[in-house]
Short mmCIF file of C-alpha atoms and ligand atoms in Angstrom, two decimals:
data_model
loop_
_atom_site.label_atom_id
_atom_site.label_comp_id
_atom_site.label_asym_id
_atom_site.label_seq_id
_atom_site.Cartn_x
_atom_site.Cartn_y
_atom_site.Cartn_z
CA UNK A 1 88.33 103.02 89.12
CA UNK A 2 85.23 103.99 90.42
CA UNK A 3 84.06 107.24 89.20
CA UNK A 4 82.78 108.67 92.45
CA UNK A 5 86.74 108.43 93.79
CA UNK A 6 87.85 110.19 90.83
CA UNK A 7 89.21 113.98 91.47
CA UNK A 8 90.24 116.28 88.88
CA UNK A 9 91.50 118.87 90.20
CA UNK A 10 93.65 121.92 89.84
CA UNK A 11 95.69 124.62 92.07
CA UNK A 12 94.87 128.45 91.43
CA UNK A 13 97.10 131.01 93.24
CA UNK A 14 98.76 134.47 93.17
CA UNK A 15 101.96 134.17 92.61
CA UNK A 16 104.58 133.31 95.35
CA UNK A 17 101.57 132.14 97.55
CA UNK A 18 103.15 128.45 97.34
CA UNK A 19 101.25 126.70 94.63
CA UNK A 20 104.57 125.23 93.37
CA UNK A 21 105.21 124.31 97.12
CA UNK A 22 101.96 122.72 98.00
CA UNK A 23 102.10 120.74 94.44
CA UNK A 24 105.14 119.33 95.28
CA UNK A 25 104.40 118.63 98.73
CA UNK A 26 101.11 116.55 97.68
CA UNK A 27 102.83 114.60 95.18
CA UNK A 28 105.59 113.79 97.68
CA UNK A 29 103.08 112.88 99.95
CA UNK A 30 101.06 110.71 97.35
CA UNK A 31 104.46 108.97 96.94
CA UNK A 32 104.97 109.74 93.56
CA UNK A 33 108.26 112.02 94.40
CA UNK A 34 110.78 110.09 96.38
CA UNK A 35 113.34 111.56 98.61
CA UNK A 36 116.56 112.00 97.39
CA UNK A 37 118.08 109.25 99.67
CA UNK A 38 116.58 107.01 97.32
CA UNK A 39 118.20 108.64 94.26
CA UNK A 40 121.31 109.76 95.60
CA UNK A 41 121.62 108.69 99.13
CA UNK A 42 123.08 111.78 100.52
CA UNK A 43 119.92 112.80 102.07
CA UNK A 44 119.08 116.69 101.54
CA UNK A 45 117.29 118.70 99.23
CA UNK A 46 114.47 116.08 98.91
CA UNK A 47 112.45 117.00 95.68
CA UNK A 48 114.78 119.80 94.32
CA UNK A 49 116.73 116.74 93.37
CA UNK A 50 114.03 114.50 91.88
CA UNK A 51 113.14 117.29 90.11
CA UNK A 52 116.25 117.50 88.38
CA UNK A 53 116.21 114.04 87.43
CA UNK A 54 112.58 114.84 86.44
CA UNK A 55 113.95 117.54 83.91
CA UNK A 56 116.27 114.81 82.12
CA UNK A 57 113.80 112.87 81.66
CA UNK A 58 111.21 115.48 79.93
CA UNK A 59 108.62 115.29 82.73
CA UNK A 60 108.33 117.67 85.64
CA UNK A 61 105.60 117.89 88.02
CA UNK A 62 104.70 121.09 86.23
CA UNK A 63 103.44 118.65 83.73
CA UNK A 64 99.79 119.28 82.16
CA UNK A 65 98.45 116.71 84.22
CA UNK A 66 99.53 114.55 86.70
CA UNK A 67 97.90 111.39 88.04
CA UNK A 68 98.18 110.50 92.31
CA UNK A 69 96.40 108.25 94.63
CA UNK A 70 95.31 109.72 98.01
CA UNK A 71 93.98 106.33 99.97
CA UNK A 72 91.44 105.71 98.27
CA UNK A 73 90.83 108.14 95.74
CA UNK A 74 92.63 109.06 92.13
CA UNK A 75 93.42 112.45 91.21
CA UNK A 76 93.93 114.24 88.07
CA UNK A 77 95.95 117.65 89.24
CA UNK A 78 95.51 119.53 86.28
CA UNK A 79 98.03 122.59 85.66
CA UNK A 80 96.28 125.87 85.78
CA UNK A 81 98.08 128.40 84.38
CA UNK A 82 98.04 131.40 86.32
CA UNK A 83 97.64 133.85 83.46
CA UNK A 84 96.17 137.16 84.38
CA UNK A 85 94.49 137.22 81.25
CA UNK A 86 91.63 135.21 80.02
CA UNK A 87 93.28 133.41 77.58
CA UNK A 88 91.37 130.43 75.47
CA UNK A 89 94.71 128.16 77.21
CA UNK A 90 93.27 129.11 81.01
CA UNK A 91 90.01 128.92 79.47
CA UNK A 92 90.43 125.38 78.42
CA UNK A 93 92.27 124.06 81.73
CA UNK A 94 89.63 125.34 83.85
CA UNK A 95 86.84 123.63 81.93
CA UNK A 96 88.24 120.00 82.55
CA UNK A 97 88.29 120.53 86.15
CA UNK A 98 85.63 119.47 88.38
CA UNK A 99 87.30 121.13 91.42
CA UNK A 100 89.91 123.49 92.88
CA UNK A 101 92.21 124.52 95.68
CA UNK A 102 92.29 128.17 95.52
CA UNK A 103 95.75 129.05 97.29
CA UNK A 104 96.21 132.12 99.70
CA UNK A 105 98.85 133.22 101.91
CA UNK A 106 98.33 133.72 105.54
CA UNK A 107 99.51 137.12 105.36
CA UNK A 108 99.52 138.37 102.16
CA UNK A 109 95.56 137.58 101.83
CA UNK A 110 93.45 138.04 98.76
CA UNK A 111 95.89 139.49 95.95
CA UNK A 112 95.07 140.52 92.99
CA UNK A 113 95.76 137.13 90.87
CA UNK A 114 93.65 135.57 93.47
CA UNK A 115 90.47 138.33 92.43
CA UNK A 116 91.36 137.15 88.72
CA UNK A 117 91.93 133.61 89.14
CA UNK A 118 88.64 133.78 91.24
CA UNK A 119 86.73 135.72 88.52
CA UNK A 120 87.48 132.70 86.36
CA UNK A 121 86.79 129.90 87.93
CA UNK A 122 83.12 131.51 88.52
CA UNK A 123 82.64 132.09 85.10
CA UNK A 124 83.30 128.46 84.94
CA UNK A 125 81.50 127.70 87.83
CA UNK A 126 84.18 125.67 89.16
CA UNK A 127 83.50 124.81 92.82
CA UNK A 128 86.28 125.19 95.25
CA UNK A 129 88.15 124.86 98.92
CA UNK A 130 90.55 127.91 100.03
CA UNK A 131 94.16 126.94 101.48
CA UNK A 132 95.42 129.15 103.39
CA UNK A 133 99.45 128.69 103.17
CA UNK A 134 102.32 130.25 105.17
CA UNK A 135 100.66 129.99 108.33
CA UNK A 136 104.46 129.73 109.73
CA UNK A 137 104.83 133.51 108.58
CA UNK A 138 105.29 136.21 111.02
CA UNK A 139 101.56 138.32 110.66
CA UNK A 140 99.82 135.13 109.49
CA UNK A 141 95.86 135.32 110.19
CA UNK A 142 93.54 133.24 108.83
CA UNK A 143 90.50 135.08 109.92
CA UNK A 144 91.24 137.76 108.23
CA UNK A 145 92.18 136.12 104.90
CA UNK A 146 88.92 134.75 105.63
CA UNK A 147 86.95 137.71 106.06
CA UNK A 148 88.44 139.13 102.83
CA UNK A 149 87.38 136.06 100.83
CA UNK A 150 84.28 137.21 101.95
CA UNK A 151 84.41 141.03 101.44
CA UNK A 152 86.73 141.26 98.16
CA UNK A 153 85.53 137.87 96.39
CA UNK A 154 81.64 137.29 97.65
CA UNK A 155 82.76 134.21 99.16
CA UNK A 156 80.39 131.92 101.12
CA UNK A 157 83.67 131.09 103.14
CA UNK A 158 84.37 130.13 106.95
CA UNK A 159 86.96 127.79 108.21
CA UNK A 160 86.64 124.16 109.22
CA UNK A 161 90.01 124.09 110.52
CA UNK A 162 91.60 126.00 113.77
CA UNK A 163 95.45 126.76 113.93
CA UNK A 164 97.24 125.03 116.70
CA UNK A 165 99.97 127.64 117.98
CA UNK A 166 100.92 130.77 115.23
CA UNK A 167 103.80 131.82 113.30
CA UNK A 168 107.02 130.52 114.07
CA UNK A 169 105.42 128.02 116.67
CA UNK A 170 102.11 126.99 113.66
CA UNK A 171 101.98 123.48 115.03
CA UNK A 172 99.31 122.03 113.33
CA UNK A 173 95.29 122.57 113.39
CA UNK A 174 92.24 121.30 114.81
CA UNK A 175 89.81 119.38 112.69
CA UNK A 176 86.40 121.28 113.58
CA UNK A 177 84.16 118.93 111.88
CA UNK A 178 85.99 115.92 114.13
CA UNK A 179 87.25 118.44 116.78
CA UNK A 180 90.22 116.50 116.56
CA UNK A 181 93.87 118.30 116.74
CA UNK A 182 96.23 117.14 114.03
CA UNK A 183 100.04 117.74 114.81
CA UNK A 184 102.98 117.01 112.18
CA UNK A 185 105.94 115.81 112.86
CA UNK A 186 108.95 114.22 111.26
CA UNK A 187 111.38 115.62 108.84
CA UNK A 188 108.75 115.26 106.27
CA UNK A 189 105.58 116.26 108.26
CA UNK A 190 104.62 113.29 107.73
CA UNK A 191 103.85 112.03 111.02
CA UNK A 192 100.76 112.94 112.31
CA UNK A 193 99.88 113.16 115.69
CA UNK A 194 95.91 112.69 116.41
CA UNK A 195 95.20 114.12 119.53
CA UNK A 196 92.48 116.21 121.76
CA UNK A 197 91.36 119.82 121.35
CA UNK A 198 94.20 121.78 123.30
CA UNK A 199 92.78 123.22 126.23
CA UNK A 200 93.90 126.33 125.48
CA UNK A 201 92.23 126.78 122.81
CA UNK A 202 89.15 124.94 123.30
CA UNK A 203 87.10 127.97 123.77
CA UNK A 204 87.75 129.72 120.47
CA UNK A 205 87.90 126.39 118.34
CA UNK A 206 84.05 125.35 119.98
CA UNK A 207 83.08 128.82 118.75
CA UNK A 208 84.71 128.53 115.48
CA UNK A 209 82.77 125.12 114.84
CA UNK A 210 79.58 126.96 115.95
CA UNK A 211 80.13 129.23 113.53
CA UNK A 212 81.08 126.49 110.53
CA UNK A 213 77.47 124.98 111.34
CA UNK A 214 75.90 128.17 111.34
CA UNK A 215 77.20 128.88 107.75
CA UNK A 216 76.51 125.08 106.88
CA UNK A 217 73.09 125.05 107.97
CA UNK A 218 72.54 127.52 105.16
CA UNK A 219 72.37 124.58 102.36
CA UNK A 220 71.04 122.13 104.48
CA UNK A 221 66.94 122.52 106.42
CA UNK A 222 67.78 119.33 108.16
CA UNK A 223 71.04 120.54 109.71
CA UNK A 224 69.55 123.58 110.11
CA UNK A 225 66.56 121.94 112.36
CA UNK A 226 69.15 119.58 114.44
CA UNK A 227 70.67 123.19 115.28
CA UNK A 228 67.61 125.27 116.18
CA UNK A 229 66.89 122.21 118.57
CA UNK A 230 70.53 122.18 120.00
CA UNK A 231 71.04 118.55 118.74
CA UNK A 232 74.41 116.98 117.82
CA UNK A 233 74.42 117.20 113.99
CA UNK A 234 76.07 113.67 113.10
CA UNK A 235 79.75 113.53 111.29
CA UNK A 236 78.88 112.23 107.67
CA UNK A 237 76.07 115.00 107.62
CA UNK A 238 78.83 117.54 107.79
CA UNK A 239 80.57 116.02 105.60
CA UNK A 240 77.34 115.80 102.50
CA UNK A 241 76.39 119.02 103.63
CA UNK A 242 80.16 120.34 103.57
CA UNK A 243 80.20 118.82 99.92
CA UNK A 244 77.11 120.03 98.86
CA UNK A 245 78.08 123.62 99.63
CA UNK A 246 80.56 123.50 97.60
CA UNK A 247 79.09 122.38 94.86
CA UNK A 248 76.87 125.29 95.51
CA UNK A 249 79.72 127.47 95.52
CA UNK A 250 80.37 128.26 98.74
CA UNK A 251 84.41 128.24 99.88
CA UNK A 252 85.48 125.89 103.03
CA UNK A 253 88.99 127.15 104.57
CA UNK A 254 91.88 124.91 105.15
CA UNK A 255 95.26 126.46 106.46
CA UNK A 256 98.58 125.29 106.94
CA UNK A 257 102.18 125.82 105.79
CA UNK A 258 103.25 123.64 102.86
CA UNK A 259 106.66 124.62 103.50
CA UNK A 260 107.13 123.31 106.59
CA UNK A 261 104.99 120.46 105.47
CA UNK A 262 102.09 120.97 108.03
CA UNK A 263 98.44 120.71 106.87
CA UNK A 264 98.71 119.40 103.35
CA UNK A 265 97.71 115.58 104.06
CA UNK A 266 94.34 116.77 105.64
CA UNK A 267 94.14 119.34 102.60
CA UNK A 268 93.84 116.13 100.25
CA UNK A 269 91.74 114.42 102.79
CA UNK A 270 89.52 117.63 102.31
CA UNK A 271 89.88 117.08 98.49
CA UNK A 272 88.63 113.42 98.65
CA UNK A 273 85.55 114.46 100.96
CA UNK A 274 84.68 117.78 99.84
CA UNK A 275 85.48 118.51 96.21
CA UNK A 276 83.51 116.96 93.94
CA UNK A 277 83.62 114.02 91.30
CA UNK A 278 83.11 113.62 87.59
CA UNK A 279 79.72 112.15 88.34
CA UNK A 280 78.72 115.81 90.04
CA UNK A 281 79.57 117.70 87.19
CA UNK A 282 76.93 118.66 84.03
CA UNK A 283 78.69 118.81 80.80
CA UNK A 284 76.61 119.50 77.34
CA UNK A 285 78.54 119.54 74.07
CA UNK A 286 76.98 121.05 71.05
CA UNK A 287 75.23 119.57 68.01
CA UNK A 288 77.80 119.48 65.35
CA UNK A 289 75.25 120.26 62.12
CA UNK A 290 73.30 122.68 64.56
CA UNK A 291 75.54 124.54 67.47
CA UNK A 292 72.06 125.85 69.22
CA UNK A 293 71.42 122.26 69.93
CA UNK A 294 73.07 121.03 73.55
CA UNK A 295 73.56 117.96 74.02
CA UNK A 296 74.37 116.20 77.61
CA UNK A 297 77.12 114.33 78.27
CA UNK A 298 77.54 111.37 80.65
CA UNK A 299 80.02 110.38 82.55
CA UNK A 300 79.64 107.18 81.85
CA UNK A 301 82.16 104.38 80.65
CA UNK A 302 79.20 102.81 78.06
CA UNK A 303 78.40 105.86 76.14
CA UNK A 304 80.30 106.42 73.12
CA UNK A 305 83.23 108.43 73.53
CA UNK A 306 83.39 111.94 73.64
CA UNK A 307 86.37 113.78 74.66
CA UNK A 308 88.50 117.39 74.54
CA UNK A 309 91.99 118.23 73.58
CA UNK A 310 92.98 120.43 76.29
CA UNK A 311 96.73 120.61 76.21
CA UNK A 312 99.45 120.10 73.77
CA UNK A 313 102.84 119.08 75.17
CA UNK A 314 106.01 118.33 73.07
CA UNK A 315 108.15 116.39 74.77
CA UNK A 316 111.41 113.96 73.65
CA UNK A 317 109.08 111.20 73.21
CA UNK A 318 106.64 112.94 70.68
CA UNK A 319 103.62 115.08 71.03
CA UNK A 320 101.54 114.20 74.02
CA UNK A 321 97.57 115.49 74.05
CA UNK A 322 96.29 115.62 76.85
CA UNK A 323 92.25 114.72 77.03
CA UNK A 324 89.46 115.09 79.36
CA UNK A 325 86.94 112.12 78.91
CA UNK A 326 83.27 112.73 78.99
CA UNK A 327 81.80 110.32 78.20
CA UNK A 328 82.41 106.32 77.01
CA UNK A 329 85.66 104.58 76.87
CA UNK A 330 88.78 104.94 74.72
CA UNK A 331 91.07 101.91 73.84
CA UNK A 332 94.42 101.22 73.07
CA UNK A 333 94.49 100.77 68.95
CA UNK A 334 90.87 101.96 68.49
CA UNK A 335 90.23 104.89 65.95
CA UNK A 336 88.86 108.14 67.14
CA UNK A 337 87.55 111.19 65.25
CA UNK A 338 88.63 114.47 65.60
CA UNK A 339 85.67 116.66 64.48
CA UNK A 340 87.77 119.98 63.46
CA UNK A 341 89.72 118.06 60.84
CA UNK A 342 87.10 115.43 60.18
CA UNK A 343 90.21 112.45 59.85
CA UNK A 344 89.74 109.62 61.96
CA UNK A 345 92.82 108.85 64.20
CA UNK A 346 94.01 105.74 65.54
CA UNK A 347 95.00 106.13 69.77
CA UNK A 348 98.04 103.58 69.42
CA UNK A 349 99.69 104.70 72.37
CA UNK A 350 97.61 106.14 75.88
CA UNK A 351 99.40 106.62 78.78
CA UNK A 352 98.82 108.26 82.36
CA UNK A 353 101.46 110.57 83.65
CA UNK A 354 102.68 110.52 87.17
CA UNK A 355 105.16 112.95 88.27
CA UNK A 356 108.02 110.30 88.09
CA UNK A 357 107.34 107.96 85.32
CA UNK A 358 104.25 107.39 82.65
CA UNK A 359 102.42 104.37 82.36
CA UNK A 360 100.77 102.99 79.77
CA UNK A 361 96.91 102.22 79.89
CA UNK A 362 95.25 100.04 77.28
CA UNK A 363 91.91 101.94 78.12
CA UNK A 364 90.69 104.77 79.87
CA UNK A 365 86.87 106.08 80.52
CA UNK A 366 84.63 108.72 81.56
CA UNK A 367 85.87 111.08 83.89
CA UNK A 368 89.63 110.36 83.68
CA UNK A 369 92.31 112.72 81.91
CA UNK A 370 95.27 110.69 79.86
CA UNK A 371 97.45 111.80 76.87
CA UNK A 372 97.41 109.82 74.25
CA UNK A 373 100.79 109.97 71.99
CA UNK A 374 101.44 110.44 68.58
CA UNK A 375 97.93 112.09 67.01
CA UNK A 376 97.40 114.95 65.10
CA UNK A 377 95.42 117.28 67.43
CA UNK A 378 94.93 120.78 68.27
CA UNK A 379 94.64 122.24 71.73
CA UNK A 380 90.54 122.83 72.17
CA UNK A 381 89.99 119.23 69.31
CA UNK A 382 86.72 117.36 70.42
CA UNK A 383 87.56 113.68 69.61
CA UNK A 384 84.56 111.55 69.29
CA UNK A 385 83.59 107.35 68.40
CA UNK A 386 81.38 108.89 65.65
CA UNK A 387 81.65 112.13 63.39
CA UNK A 388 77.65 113.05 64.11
CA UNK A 389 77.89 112.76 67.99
CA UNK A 390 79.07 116.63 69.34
CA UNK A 391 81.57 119.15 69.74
CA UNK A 392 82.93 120.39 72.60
CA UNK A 393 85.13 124.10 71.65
CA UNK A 394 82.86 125.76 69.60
CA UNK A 395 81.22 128.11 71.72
CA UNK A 396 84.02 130.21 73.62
CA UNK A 397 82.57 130.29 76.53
CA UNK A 398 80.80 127.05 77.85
CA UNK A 399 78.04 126.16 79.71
CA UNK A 400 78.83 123.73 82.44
CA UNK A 401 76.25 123.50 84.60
CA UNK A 402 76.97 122.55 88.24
CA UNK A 403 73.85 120.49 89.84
CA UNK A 404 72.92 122.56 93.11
CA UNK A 405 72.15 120.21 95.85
P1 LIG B 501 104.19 129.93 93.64
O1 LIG B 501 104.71 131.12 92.92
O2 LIG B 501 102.78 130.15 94.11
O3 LIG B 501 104.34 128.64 92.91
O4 LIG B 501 105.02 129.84 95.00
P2 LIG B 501 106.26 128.92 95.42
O5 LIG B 501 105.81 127.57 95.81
O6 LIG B 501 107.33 129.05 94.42
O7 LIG B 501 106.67 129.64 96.77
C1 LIG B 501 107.08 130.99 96.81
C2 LIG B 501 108.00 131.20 97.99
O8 LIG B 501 107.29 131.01 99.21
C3 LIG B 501 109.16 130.21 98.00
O9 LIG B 501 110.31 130.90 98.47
C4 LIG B 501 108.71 129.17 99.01
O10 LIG B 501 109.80 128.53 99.64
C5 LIG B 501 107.91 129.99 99.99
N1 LIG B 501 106.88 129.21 100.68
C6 LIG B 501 106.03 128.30 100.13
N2 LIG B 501 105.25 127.78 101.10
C7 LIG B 501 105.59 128.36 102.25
C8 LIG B 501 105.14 128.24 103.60
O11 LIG B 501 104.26 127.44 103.94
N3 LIG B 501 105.75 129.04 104.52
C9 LIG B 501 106.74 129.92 104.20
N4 LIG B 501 107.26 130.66 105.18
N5 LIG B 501 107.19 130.05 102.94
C10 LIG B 501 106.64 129.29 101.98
#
């Protein structure tokens, strides 16, 4: 697995925006959740069903972390509670991200939850895209979601997508980077349809893509110059610049309606291109015998291991921990510390979750999130190769420090 494919990512939303919908939808569309004429073979109710079946079996998607593949890339999603409060357990899932989808509805805009889930993920510096959901909704306007992104959460945000017909008759949306129009179709939305700009709406989507540059050309001099000299500004430079952005903090907007299944496969493209990889990320941990010392971690497989506890999850099987890696590799039958308790444990079992089933891995490295079964661990427990190496909980609130491009 190469580390630059590697997402780990997680979905913040106020409450009935459709987090639960869009998670569903992406795992459905990753494969991992079949339709129910595979399970049943009466054909309705496609994932209500395989959740059920998820529930005997002690996994649902609501799981702490679940592992997909979108083409090429491998993503964590990571469950973010949507506490209002600060607590150490939103604390600790929002510090093993390295990205977010920030979930809004089309006409309910920025809610409160959204201001706190917001105020959160800054304090973690967590970079993020918008989704703008519901689109099908009577009301639904993304510009103004937009604009409040802007006004009630500071947001660097603009759109790089344009809706294709509204409400009720939300066909799909146009791609400004490519200025491409992507329809859905099929029972599943999962058709697309790759098409031209509609005329009717050429007009407003060439000024909307005007507009994306504009706030592009902000992080970048060199798109900035191709602009000022009315030159095409080539695809993959949008797309580093696009990434780069975010990284910097600013917010692109996607839209679509999860429900009807429309937009969420060029949300995870989005995800792949835009959202950023372990390798982006700057972790320190502390010095255990001197917690004003920071040490850097690196995501890479070589080091010696150093990972966190971030979630504790009972299930039929036994307790399952779920770990962010930081650094170095962790092996099936190799023995771990745990530097709250001091004991060294022995990983016998590690296995990767997927919605429907959990495999077992014999190692995992740097940049990847597993559980490993059966050990003696705390939620916020930095596991290490070596007892002198670093913590990772002590300080309350961390320090990661997100390399601006
Ligand atoms: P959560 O609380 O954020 O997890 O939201 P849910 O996924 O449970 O969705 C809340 C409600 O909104 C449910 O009744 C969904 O069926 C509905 N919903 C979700 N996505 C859409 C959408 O794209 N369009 C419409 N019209 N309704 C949606």
């Amino acid at each position: 697995m190469k580390l630059e494919k590697v997402r780990n990512i997680g979905i913040s939303a106020h409450i009935d925006s459709g987090k639960t919908t869009l998670s569903e939808r992406i795992l459905f569309y990753a494969g991992r959740i079949h339709k129910i004429e595979d399970v049943r073979g009466d054909g309705d109710g496609a994932t209500m069903d395989h959740m059920e079946l998820e529930k005997e079996r002690g996994i649902t998607i609501t799981s702490a972390a679940t592992s997909l593949q979108w083409k090429d890339h491998h993503i964590n999603l990571i469950d973010t509670p949507g506490h209002v409060d600060f607590t150490v357990e939103v604390e600790r899932s929002l510090r093993v991200l390295d990205g977010a989808v920030l979930v809004l509805c089309s006409v309910g805009g920025v809610q409160s939850q959204s201001i706190t889930v917001d105020r959160q993920m800054k304090r973690y510096q967590v970079p993020r895209i918008a989704f703008i959901n519901k689109m099908d909704r009577t009301g639904a306007n993304p510009f103004r979601v937009t604009q409040q992104l802007r006004e009630k959460l500071g947001a660097e945000a603009f759109p790089m997508q344009y809706p294709i017909g509204a409400e009720d008759h939300f066909e799909g949306v146009v791609d400004l980077v490519e200025m491409k129009s992507y329809r859905f179709s099929g029972t599943e939305g999962q058709d697309i349809i790759v098409g031209e700009v509609p005329e009717n709406i050429a007009d407003e989507c060439a000024e909307a893509r005007v507009q994306m540059l504009d706030a592009l050309s902000m992080y970048s001099d060199e798109m900035m110059e191709l602009l000022l000299s009315e030159e095409e500004v080539p695809l993959p430079l949008i797309y580093k610049v696009t990434r780069d952005a975010v990284l910097a903090g600013a917010t692109p907007v996607f839209m679509g309606s999860a429900f009807k299944n429309k937009g969420v496969q060029p949300l995870l493209d989005a995800v792949n291109r835009y959202l950023p990889s372990p390798l982006d990320r700057e972790i320190h941990g502390n010095d255990p015998s001197d917690e004003t010392v920071k040490i850097a971690l690196k995501p890479d497989p070589k080091e010696k291991f150093v990972g966190m506890a971030f979630k504790i999850v009972d299930d039929p099987f036994g307790q399952l921990t779920f770990m962010r890696i930081y650094q170095g590799t962790i092996e099936k039958g190799g023995t771990y510390v745990n530097q709250r308790t001091g004991r060294s444990e022995r990983f016998s079992r590690i296995v990767r979750m997927h919605s429907n089933k959990r495999e077992e891995v014999d190692k995992a490295s740097a940049g990847d999130i597993v559980a490993v079964m059966g050990i003696d661990s705390a939620s916020g427990d930095t596991y290490c190769l070596d007892r002198d190496q670093c913590t990772l909980e002590s300080m309350f609130v961390p320090d990661p420090v997100i390399k601006i491009a």
